[in-house]
Amino acid sequence: MQHPCFNSEAKSTVARVHLPIAPKCNIQCNYCNRKYDCVNESRPGVSSTVLLPLQAVHYLKALEAKIPNIGVIGIAGPGDPFANADETLATLRMVRQAFPDKILCLSTNGLELAPHIDEIAEIGITHITITINSLRPETLAKIYRWVRHNRRVYRGEEGGKVLLEQQLACIPLLKKKGITVKINTVICPGINDGEVEEIARKTAELGADTMNCIPMYPTENTEFEALQEPPKALMKKLKTDIAAYIKPMKHCARCRADAAGLLGKDDAEAMSMIGQFSTMVVNQGEGRTRVAVASHEGLLVNLHLGEARKVYIFERSANGYHFVEMRNTPAEGGGTARWEELAQKTLIDCQAILVAGIGQNPMQVLQQNGIRVLQMSGLIDSGLDAVYLNMPIKTLCRSEYTKCGDSCRGTGSGCG
Ligand code: SF4
Ligand code: SF4
């Protein structure tokens, strides 16, 4: 399957959908006004509604029936995916599980992307777009009203430098993970249209794969509302100029944050279904089909949660239980926040966890987040039978799998 935004041959056969699950943004671009319910507009930042992660999965399932050739599922706002990192990552994990064959992609300003690159790669996102509008602080100061990073708001050239530093650092990190990187540059006439070649040269040096020059759209109630949209001839020239450094993308459709269909030919009828999903009541436990296990070797439940650097993830299919992957648990320290991260990120698709022991606080946090906690000792399959089939757990004699004190701090079951 080819990505239609990155391969022009695929644009008339492979459809893409954007899931509008990220309403907040961490910067303010002077050309952006993220107003919703703007059905006649086709530009980034616009969406008719915003969905919760689980609503987005239900919407996708309905959408697939209407648009069977969907090959790409992306998140492009209406704000920035990583100003809404929890929602973005939860959505992507659930989408990956429900649609294992689709290409996953993201479009971001790059400010908060770096800390999430390992997780993005682990989930299997293969295509990322970063919008870089200039390499010069004085130009960036004209384009961005403010930039919020690490709980501080930066303005002027300082804001531009903070943003640019993060954006450029991400490109090699993404390439190390084998992720295809596209650079978007929004052409604002008289502001950055003379800087496009230097952006192409620098980002190509860092490893970016392709570049897309997007004409700025003068939007009401923004700083740039009086600027003229760049003429077509200028856009054509810029695409030719950057070809000396990087592969130009020539068929961008300036997609909305809730676009669905072929590039440039959104399926308005299918997109109109989104409203019914934004009001859908979703159950917190729904969509959690997997089970996490604290285990030394993947055969026995024999590890205290506090000592588990990784958990094994299992799921049930028509052929029985099968191992899906191992996931790192959040680093030690951080108290309740560590267990919230475990529940809300690491185990976002899990309905239960099997542990040999667990403290009171993590137990409470996991349960409050809708995750069943089974303290047990014995074969993982027996614990999975208990979760999926409600069968009693067959507990091994403690000495069969570990010496007392090896893995339990006294909070596990069976310590006499
Ligand atoms: Fe708007 Fe995107 Fe800029 Fe945020 S990064 S202000 S959503 S255009
Ligand atoms: Fe992915 Fe961007 Fe294409 Fe949307 S426009 S499908 S986010 S590459």
mmCIF file of C-alpha atoms in Angstrom, residues 13-287:
data_model
loop_
_atom_site.group_PDB
_atom_site.id
_atom_site.type_symbol
_atom_site.label_atom_id
_atom_site.label_comp_id
_atom_site.label_asym_id
_atom_site.label_seq_id
_atom_site.Cartn_x
_atom_site.Cartn_y
_atom_site.Cartn_z
ATOM 1 C CA THR A 13 -6.662 5.075 -5.733
ATOM 2 C CA VAL A 14 -5.758 5.271 -2.027
ATOM 3 C CA ALA A 15 -7.953 7.411 0.239
ATOM 4 C CA ARG A 16 -6.905 9.004 3.519
ATOM 5 C CA VAL A 17 -8.780 10.143 6.580
ATOM 6 C CA HIS A 18 -7.826 12.679 9.229
ATOM 7 C CA LEU A 19 -9.157 12.080 12.730
ATOM 8 C CA PRO A 20 -9.874 15.425 14.450
ATOM 9 C CA ILE A 21 -8.973 14.453 18.008
ATOM 10 C CA ALA A 22 -6.426 17.192 18.881
ATOM 11 C CA PRO A 23 -8.161 20.531 19.605
ATOM 12 C CA LYS A 24 -5.417 22.398 21.511
ATOM 13 C CA CYS A 25 -2.326 24.025 20.065
ATOM 14 C CA ASN A 26 0.961 24.992 21.696
ATOM 15 C CA ILE A 27 1.839 27.821 19.320
ATOM 16 C CA GLN A 28 -0.106 30.563 17.561
ATOM 17 C CA CYS A 29 0.618 30.931 13.869
ATOM 18 C CA ASN A 30 -0.420 34.318 12.512
ATOM 19 C CA TYR A 31 -2.323 32.678 9.652
ATOM 20 C CA CYS A 32 -4.362 30.230 11.748
ATOM 21 C CA ASN A 33 -7.840 30.512 13.149
ATOM 22 C CA ARG A 34 -9.068 27.129 14.319
ATOM 23 C CA LYS A 35 -12.747 27.650 14.050
ATOM 24 C CA TYR A 36 -14.963 24.629 13.782
ATOM 25 C CA ASP A 37 -18.117 24.189 11.701
ATOM 26 C CA CYS A 38 -16.581 25.696 8.665
ATOM 27 C CA VAL A 39 -17.840 23.218 6.116
ATOM 28 C CA ASN A 40 -16.903 25.198 3.048
ATOM 29 C CA GLU A 41 -13.309 25.674 3.974
ATOM 30 C CA SER A 42 -10.555 23.306 3.087
ATOM 31 C CA ARG A 43 -7.415 24.150 4.943
ATOM 32 C CA PRO A 44 -5.438 22.826 7.904
ATOM 33 C CA GLY A 45 -6.800 23.793 11.308
ATOM 34 C CA VAL A 46 -10.427 23.452 10.266
ATOM 35 C CA SER A 47 -12.713 20.662 11.423
ATOM 36 C CA SER A 48 -16.465 20.401 11.796
ATOM 37 C CA THR A 49 -16.077 18.776 15.207
ATOM 38 C CA VAL A 50 -13.632 17.126 17.616
ATOM 39 C CA LEU A 51 -13.800 13.457 18.626
ATOM 40 C CA LEU A 52 -12.634 11.536 21.679
ATOM 41 C CA PRO A 53 -10.182 8.700 20.886
ATOM 42 C CA LEU A 54 -12.762 5.930 21.158
ATOM 43 C CA GLN A 55 -15.330 7.933 19.191
ATOM 44 C CA ALA A 56 -12.699 8.255 16.477
ATOM 45 C CA VAL A 57 -12.300 4.469 16.287
ATOM 46 C CA HIS A 58 -16.065 3.985 15.939
ATOM 47 C CA TYR A 59 -16.189 6.707 13.293
ATOM 48 C CA LEU A 60 -13.380 5.004 11.370
ATOM 49 C CA LYS A 61 -15.215 1.689 11.372
ATOM 50 C CA ALA A 62 -18.319 3.367 9.930
ATOM 51 C CA LEU A 63 -16.233 5.341 7.468
ATOM 52 C CA GLU A 64 -14.517 2.231 6.158
ATOM 53 C CA ALA A 65 -17.887 0.875 5.052
ATOM 54 C CA LYS A 66 -18.438 4.044 2.994
ATOM 55 C CA ILE A 67 -14.860 4.507 1.756
ATOM 56 C CA PRO A 68 -13.422 0.995 1.391
ATOM 57 C CA ASN A 69 -10.181 2.209 -0.192
ATOM 58 C CA ILE A 70 -8.968 4.056 2.938
ATOM 59 C CA GLY A 71 -5.284 3.220 3.175
ATOM 60 C CA VAL A 72 -4.022 6.028 5.404
ATOM 61 C CA ILE A 73 -5.207 7.230 8.792
ATOM 62 C CA GLY A 74 -3.712 10.508 9.972
ATOM 63 C CA ILE A 75 -3.985 13.043 12.763
ATOM 64 C CA ALA A 76 -3.578 16.643 11.704
ATOM 65 C CA GLY A 77 -5.346 18.683 14.324
ATOM 66 C CA PRO A 78 -7.392 20.782 14.346
ATOM 67 C CA GLY A 79 -4.676 21.875 16.829
ATOM 68 C CA ASP A 80 -1.341 20.118 17.208
ATOM 69 C CA PRO A 81 -1.218 16.343 17.877
ATOM 70 C CA PHE A 82 1.393 16.755 20.626
ATOM 71 C CA ALA A 83 -0.336 19.601 22.402
ATOM 72 C CA ASN A 84 -2.851 16.771 22.926
ATOM 73 C CA ALA A 85 -0.309 13.974 23.291
ATOM 74 C CA ASP A 86 -2.415 11.673 25.485
ATOM 75 C CA GLU A 87 -5.377 11.785 23.101
ATOM 76 C CA THR A 88 -3.126 11.394 20.064
ATOM 77 C CA LEU A 89 -1.206 8.396 21.365
ATOM 78 C CA ALA A 90 -4.306 6.715 22.792
ATOM 79 C CA THR A 91 -6.074 7.113 19.449
ATOM 80 C CA LEU A 92 -3.134 5.776 17.485
ATOM 81 C CA ARG A 93 -2.752 2.731 19.728
ATOM 82 C CA MET A 94 -6.425 1.866 19.368
ATOM 83 C CA VAL A 95 -6.412 2.529 15.632
ATOM 84 C CA ARG A 96 -3.312 0.373 15.158
ATOM 85 C CA GLN A 97 -5.034 -2.469 16.970
ATOM 86 C CA ALA A 98 -8.318 -2.139 15.056
ATOM 87 C CA PHE A 99 -6.710 -1.477 11.650
ATOM 88 C CA PRO A 100 -3.345 -3.265 11.627
ATOM 89 C CA ASP A 101 -2.855 -2.910 7.853
ATOM 90 C CA LYS A 102 -3.353 0.841 7.456
ATOM 91 C CA ILE A 103 -0.585 3.396 7.119
ATOM 92 C CA LEU A 104 -0.551 5.769 10.114
ATOM 93 C CA CYS A 105 0.676 9.338 9.813
ATOM 94 C CA LEU A 106 0.812 12.600 11.721
ATOM 95 C CA SER A 107 1.177 16.250 10.876
ATOM 96 C CA THR A 108 2.702 18.459 13.578
ATOM 97 C CA ASN A 109 4.467 21.754 14.222
ATOM 98 C CA GLY A 110 7.210 19.640 15.852
ATOM 99 C CA LEU A 111 7.455 21.595 19.115
ATOM 100 C CA GLU A 112 6.600 18.655 21.404
ATOM 101 C CA LEU A 113 7.336 15.801 19.031
ATOM 102 C CA ALA A 114 10.817 14.713 20.240
ATOM 103 C CA PRO A 115 9.819 13.124 23.599
ATOM 104 C CA HIS A 116 7.287 10.904 21.822
ATOM 105 C CA ILE A 117 9.393 9.572 18.949
ATOM 106 C CA ASP A 118 10.187 6.194 20.574
ATOM 107 C CA GLU A 119 6.520 5.595 21.288
ATOM 108 C CA ILE A 120 5.448 6.716 17.824
ATOM 109 C CA ALA A 121 7.876 4.273 16.236
ATOM 110 C CA GLU A 122 6.764 1.491 18.555
ATOM 111 C CA ILE A 123 3.094 2.035 17.603
ATOM 112 C CA GLY A 124 4.083 1.915 13.938
ATOM 113 C CA ILE A 125 3.568 5.441 12.613
ATOM 114 C CA THR A 126 5.535 5.527 9.381
ATOM 115 C CA HIS A 127 4.989 9.032 7.974
ATOM 116 C CA ILE A 128 5.370 12.366 9.798
ATOM 117 C CA THR A 129 4.974 15.888 8.484
ATOM 118 C CA ILE A 130 6.621 18.822 10.281
ATOM 119 C CA THR A 131 5.723 22.390 9.342
ATOM 120 C CA ILE A 132 8.872 24.527 9.213
ATOM 121 C CA ASN A 133 8.292 28.055 7.953
ATOM 122 C CA SER A 134 11.729 29.643 8.279
ATOM 123 C CA LEU A 135 15.220 29.097 9.648
ATOM 124 C CA ARG A 136 15.620 32.773 10.580
ATOM 125 C CA PRO A 137 14.564 34.001 14.035
ATOM 126 C CA GLU A 138 13.570 37.421 12.674
ATOM 127 C CA THR A 139 11.177 35.818 10.173
ATOM 128 C CA LEU A 140 9.844 33.339 12.701
ATOM 129 C CA ALA A 141 9.031 36.291 14.982
ATOM 130 C CA LYS A 142 6.742 37.623 12.246
ATOM 131 C CA ILE A 143 4.969 34.287 11.720
ATOM 132 C CA TYR A 144 4.352 33.125 15.304
ATOM 133 C CA ARG A 145 2.590 35.228 17.926
ATOM 134 C CA TRP A 146 3.670 32.941 20.754
ATOM 135 C CA VAL A 147 5.212 29.547 21.449
ATOM 136 C CA ARG A 148 4.490 27.626 24.656
ATOM 137 C CA HIS A 149 7.156 25.130 25.666
ATOM 138 C CA ASN A 150 7.828 23.470 29.043
ATOM 139 C CA ARG A 151 5.183 25.648 30.701
ATOM 140 C CA ARG A 152 6.753 28.913 29.483
ATOM 141 C CA VAL A 153 5.422 31.234 26.829
ATOM 142 C CA TYR A 154 8.007 32.660 24.427
ATOM 143 C CA ARG A 155 7.425 35.518 22.011
ATOM 144 C CA GLY A 156 9.322 37.181 19.196
ATOM 145 C CA GLU A 157 12.666 35.788 18.076
ATOM 146 C CA GLU A 158 13.052 33.813 21.288
ATOM 147 C CA GLY A 159 9.840 31.892 20.508
ATOM 148 C CA GLY A 160 11.001 31.238 16.972
ATOM 149 C CA LYS A 161 14.351 29.881 18.183
ATOM 150 C CA VAL A 162 12.724 27.533 20.701
ATOM 151 C CA LEU A 163 10.381 26.160 18.031
ATOM 152 C CA LEU A 164 13.036 25.802 15.340
ATOM 153 C CA GLU A 165 15.496 24.050 17.641
ATOM 154 C CA GLN A 166 12.906 21.383 18.471
ATOM 155 C CA GLN A 167 11.799 20.974 14.854
ATOM 156 C CA LEU A 168 15.297 20.483 13.458
ATOM 157 C CA ALA A 169 16.286 18.086 16.261
ATOM 158 C CA CYS A 170 13.366 15.799 15.394
ATOM 159 C CA ILE A 171 14.342 15.116 11.768
ATOM 160 C CA PRO A 172 17.403 12.890 12.424
ATOM 161 C CA LEU A 173 15.655 11.243 15.373
ATOM 162 C CA LEU A 174 12.731 10.270 13.132
ATOM 163 C CA LYS A 175 15.061 9.054 10.385
ATOM 164 C CA LYS A 176 16.884 6.830 12.897
ATOM 165 C CA LYS A 177 13.538 5.116 13.466
ATOM 166 C CA GLY A 178 13.002 4.654 9.732
ATOM 167 C CA ILE A 179 10.107 7.134 9.590
ATOM 168 C CA THR A 180 9.454 9.034 6.359
ATOM 169 C CA VAL A 181 9.657 12.797 6.997
ATOM 170 C CA LYS A 182 7.880 15.465 4.987
ATOM 171 C CA ILE A 183 8.480 19.155 5.560
ATOM 172 C CA ASN A 184 5.570 21.540 5.057
ATOM 173 C CA THR A 185 6.298 25.211 4.500
ATOM 174 C CA VAL A 186 3.425 27.673 4.473
ATOM 175 C CA ILE A 187 4.313 30.362 1.937
ATOM 176 C CA CYS A 188 3.449 33.786 3.340
ATOM 177 C CA PRO A 189 4.139 36.387 0.597
ATOM 178 C CA GLY A 190 6.671 39.043 1.549
ATOM 179 C CA ILE A 191 7.494 37.176 4.761
ATOM 180 C CA ASN A 192 9.140 33.833 4.015
ATOM 181 C CA ASP A 193 8.796 33.296 0.250
ATOM 182 C CA GLY A 194 12.475 34.162 -0.262
ATOM 183 C CA GLU A 195 13.668 31.547 2.248
ATOM 184 C CA VAL A 196 12.239 28.357 0.843
ATOM 185 C CA GLU A 197 15.435 27.082 -0.780
ATOM 186 C CA GLU A 198 17.413 27.409 2.447
ATOM 187 C CA ILE A 199 14.727 25.448 4.313
ATOM 188 C CA ALA A 200 14.877 22.738 1.621
ATOM 189 C CA ARG A 201 18.684 22.560 1.792
ATOM 190 C CA LYS A 202 18.900 22.377 5.580
ATOM 191 C CA THR A 203 16.089 19.872 6.101
ATOM 192 C CA ALA A 204 17.386 17.645 3.296
ATOM 193 C CA GLU A 205 20.832 17.680 4.953
ATOM 194 C CA LEU A 206 19.182 16.482 8.151
ATOM 195 C CA GLY A 207 17.512 13.621 6.287
ATOM 196 C CA ALA A 208 14.005 14.864 5.365
ATOM 197 C CA ASP A 209 12.528 12.949 2.434
ATOM 198 C CA THR A 210 10.215 15.405 0.727
ATOM 199 C CA MET A 211 8.918 18.968 0.993
ATOM 200 C CA ASN A 212 5.551 20.509 0.409
ATOM 201 C CA CYS A 213 5.112 24.261 -0.148
ATOM 202 C CA ILE A 214 1.578 25.263 0.838
ATOM 203 C CA PRO A 215 0.129 28.639 -0.144
ATOM 204 C CA MET A 216 -0.970 30.657 2.882
ATOM 205 C CA TYR A 217 -4.718 31.143 2.917
ATOM 206 C CA PRO A 218 -5.684 34.617 4.214
ATOM 207 C CA THR A 219 -8.096 33.812 7.029
ATOM 208 C CA GLU A 220 -10.440 36.265 8.721
ATOM 209 C CA ASN A 221 -9.550 37.445 12.213
ATOM 210 C CA THR A 222 -5.894 36.535 11.940
ATOM 211 C CA GLU A 223 -2.805 38.755 11.813
ATOM 212 C CA PHE A 224 -2.316 37.771 8.176
ATOM 213 C CA GLU A 225 -5.900 38.318 6.999
ATOM 214 C CA ALA A 226 -4.815 41.195 4.758
ATOM 215 C CA LEU A 227 -1.948 39.307 3.093
ATOM 216 C CA GLN A 228 -2.573 38.089 -0.452
ATOM 217 C CA GLU A 229 -2.575 34.376 -1.171
ATOM 218 C CA PRO A 230 0.646 33.642 -3.093
ATOM 219 C CA PRO A 231 0.080 33.481 -6.862
ATOM 220 C CA LYS A 232 0.101 30.075 -8.588
ATOM 221 C CA ALA A 233 3.152 31.051 -10.661
ATOM 222 C CA LEU A 234 5.162 31.714 -7.488
ATOM 223 C CA MET A 235 4.123 28.373 -5.987
ATOM 224 C CA LYS A 236 5.159 26.579 -9.175
ATOM 225 C CA LYS A 237 8.531 28.316 -9.187
ATOM 226 C CA LEU A 238 9.201 27.482 -5.543
ATOM 227 C CA LYS A 239 8.475 23.808 -6.155
ATOM 228 C CA THR A 240 10.948 23.856 -9.032
ATOM 229 C CA ASP A 241 13.570 25.716 -6.952
ATOM 230 C CA ILE A 242 13.508 23.267 -4.056
ATOM 231 C CA ALA A 243 13.859 20.272 -6.381
ATOM 232 C CA ALA A 244 17.619 20.957 -6.427
ATOM 233 C CA TYR A 245 17.758 19.871 -2.763
ATOM 234 C CA ILE A 246 14.769 17.697 -1.929
ATOM 235 C CA LYS A 247 11.930 15.823 -3.618
ATOM 236 C CA PRO A 248 9.070 18.338 -3.914
ATOM 237 C CA MET A 249 5.510 17.234 -3.240
ATOM 238 C CA LYS A 250 3.392 18.635 -6.031
ATOM 239 C CA HIS A 251 -0.103 17.404 -5.332
ATOM 240 C CA CYS A 252 -0.958 18.731 -1.866
ATOM 241 C CA ALA A 253 -4.674 19.315 -1.374
ATOM 242 C CA ARG A 254 -4.443 21.604 1.683
ATOM 243 C CA CYS A 255 -6.457 19.160 3.768
ATOM 244 C CA ARG A 256 -8.844 19.940 6.586
ATOM 245 C CA ALA A 257 -8.271 18.340 9.986
ATOM 246 C CA ASP A 258 -11.285 16.069 9.330
ATOM 247 C CA ALA A 259 -10.636 15.338 5.632
ATOM 248 C CA ALA A 260 -11.755 11.934 4.315
ATOM 249 C CA GLY A 261 -11.533 10.532 0.817
ATOM 250 C CA LEU A 262 -9.114 10.838 -2.061
ATOM 251 C CA LEU A 263 -6.675 13.760 -1.985
ATOM 252 C CA GLY A 264 -8.473 16.765 -3.461
ATOM 253 C CA LYS A 265 -11.765 14.850 -3.646
ATOM 254 C CA ASP A 266 -13.062 14.631 -0.105
ATOM 255 C CA ASP A 267 -16.149 12.499 0.345
ATOM 256 C CA ALA A 268 -18.523 15.076 1.852
ATOM 257 C CA GLU A 269 -21.294 12.560 2.425
ATOM 258 C CA ALA A 270 -19.027 10.209 4.389
ATOM 259 C CA MET A 271 -17.518 13.133 6.336
ATOM 260 C CA SER A 272 -20.981 14.320 7.365
ATOM 261 C CA MET A 273 -21.326 11.171 9.527
ATOM 262 C CA ILE A 274 -18.785 12.561 11.976
ATOM 263 C CA GLY A 275 -21.365 14.594 13.930
ATOM 264 C CA GLN A 276 -23.191 11.514 15.134
ATOM 265 C CA PHE A 277 -19.947 10.098 16.565
ATOM 266 C CA SER A 278 -18.977 13.279 18.416
ATOM 267 C CA THR A 279 -22.049 12.899 20.626
ATOM 268 C CA MET A 280 -21.683 9.133 21.057
ATOM 269 C CA VAL A 281 -21.407 7.991 24.679
ATOM 270 C CA VAL A 282 -18.362 5.729 24.990
ATOM 271 C CA ASN A 283 -17.609 3.329 27.761
ATOM 272 C CA GLN A 284 -14.137 3.691 29.281
ATOM 273 C CA GLY A 285 -13.511 -0.059 29.173
ATOM 274 C CA GLU A 286 -14.658 -0.439 25.587
ATOM 275 C CA GLY A 287 -11.879 -0.950 23.108
#
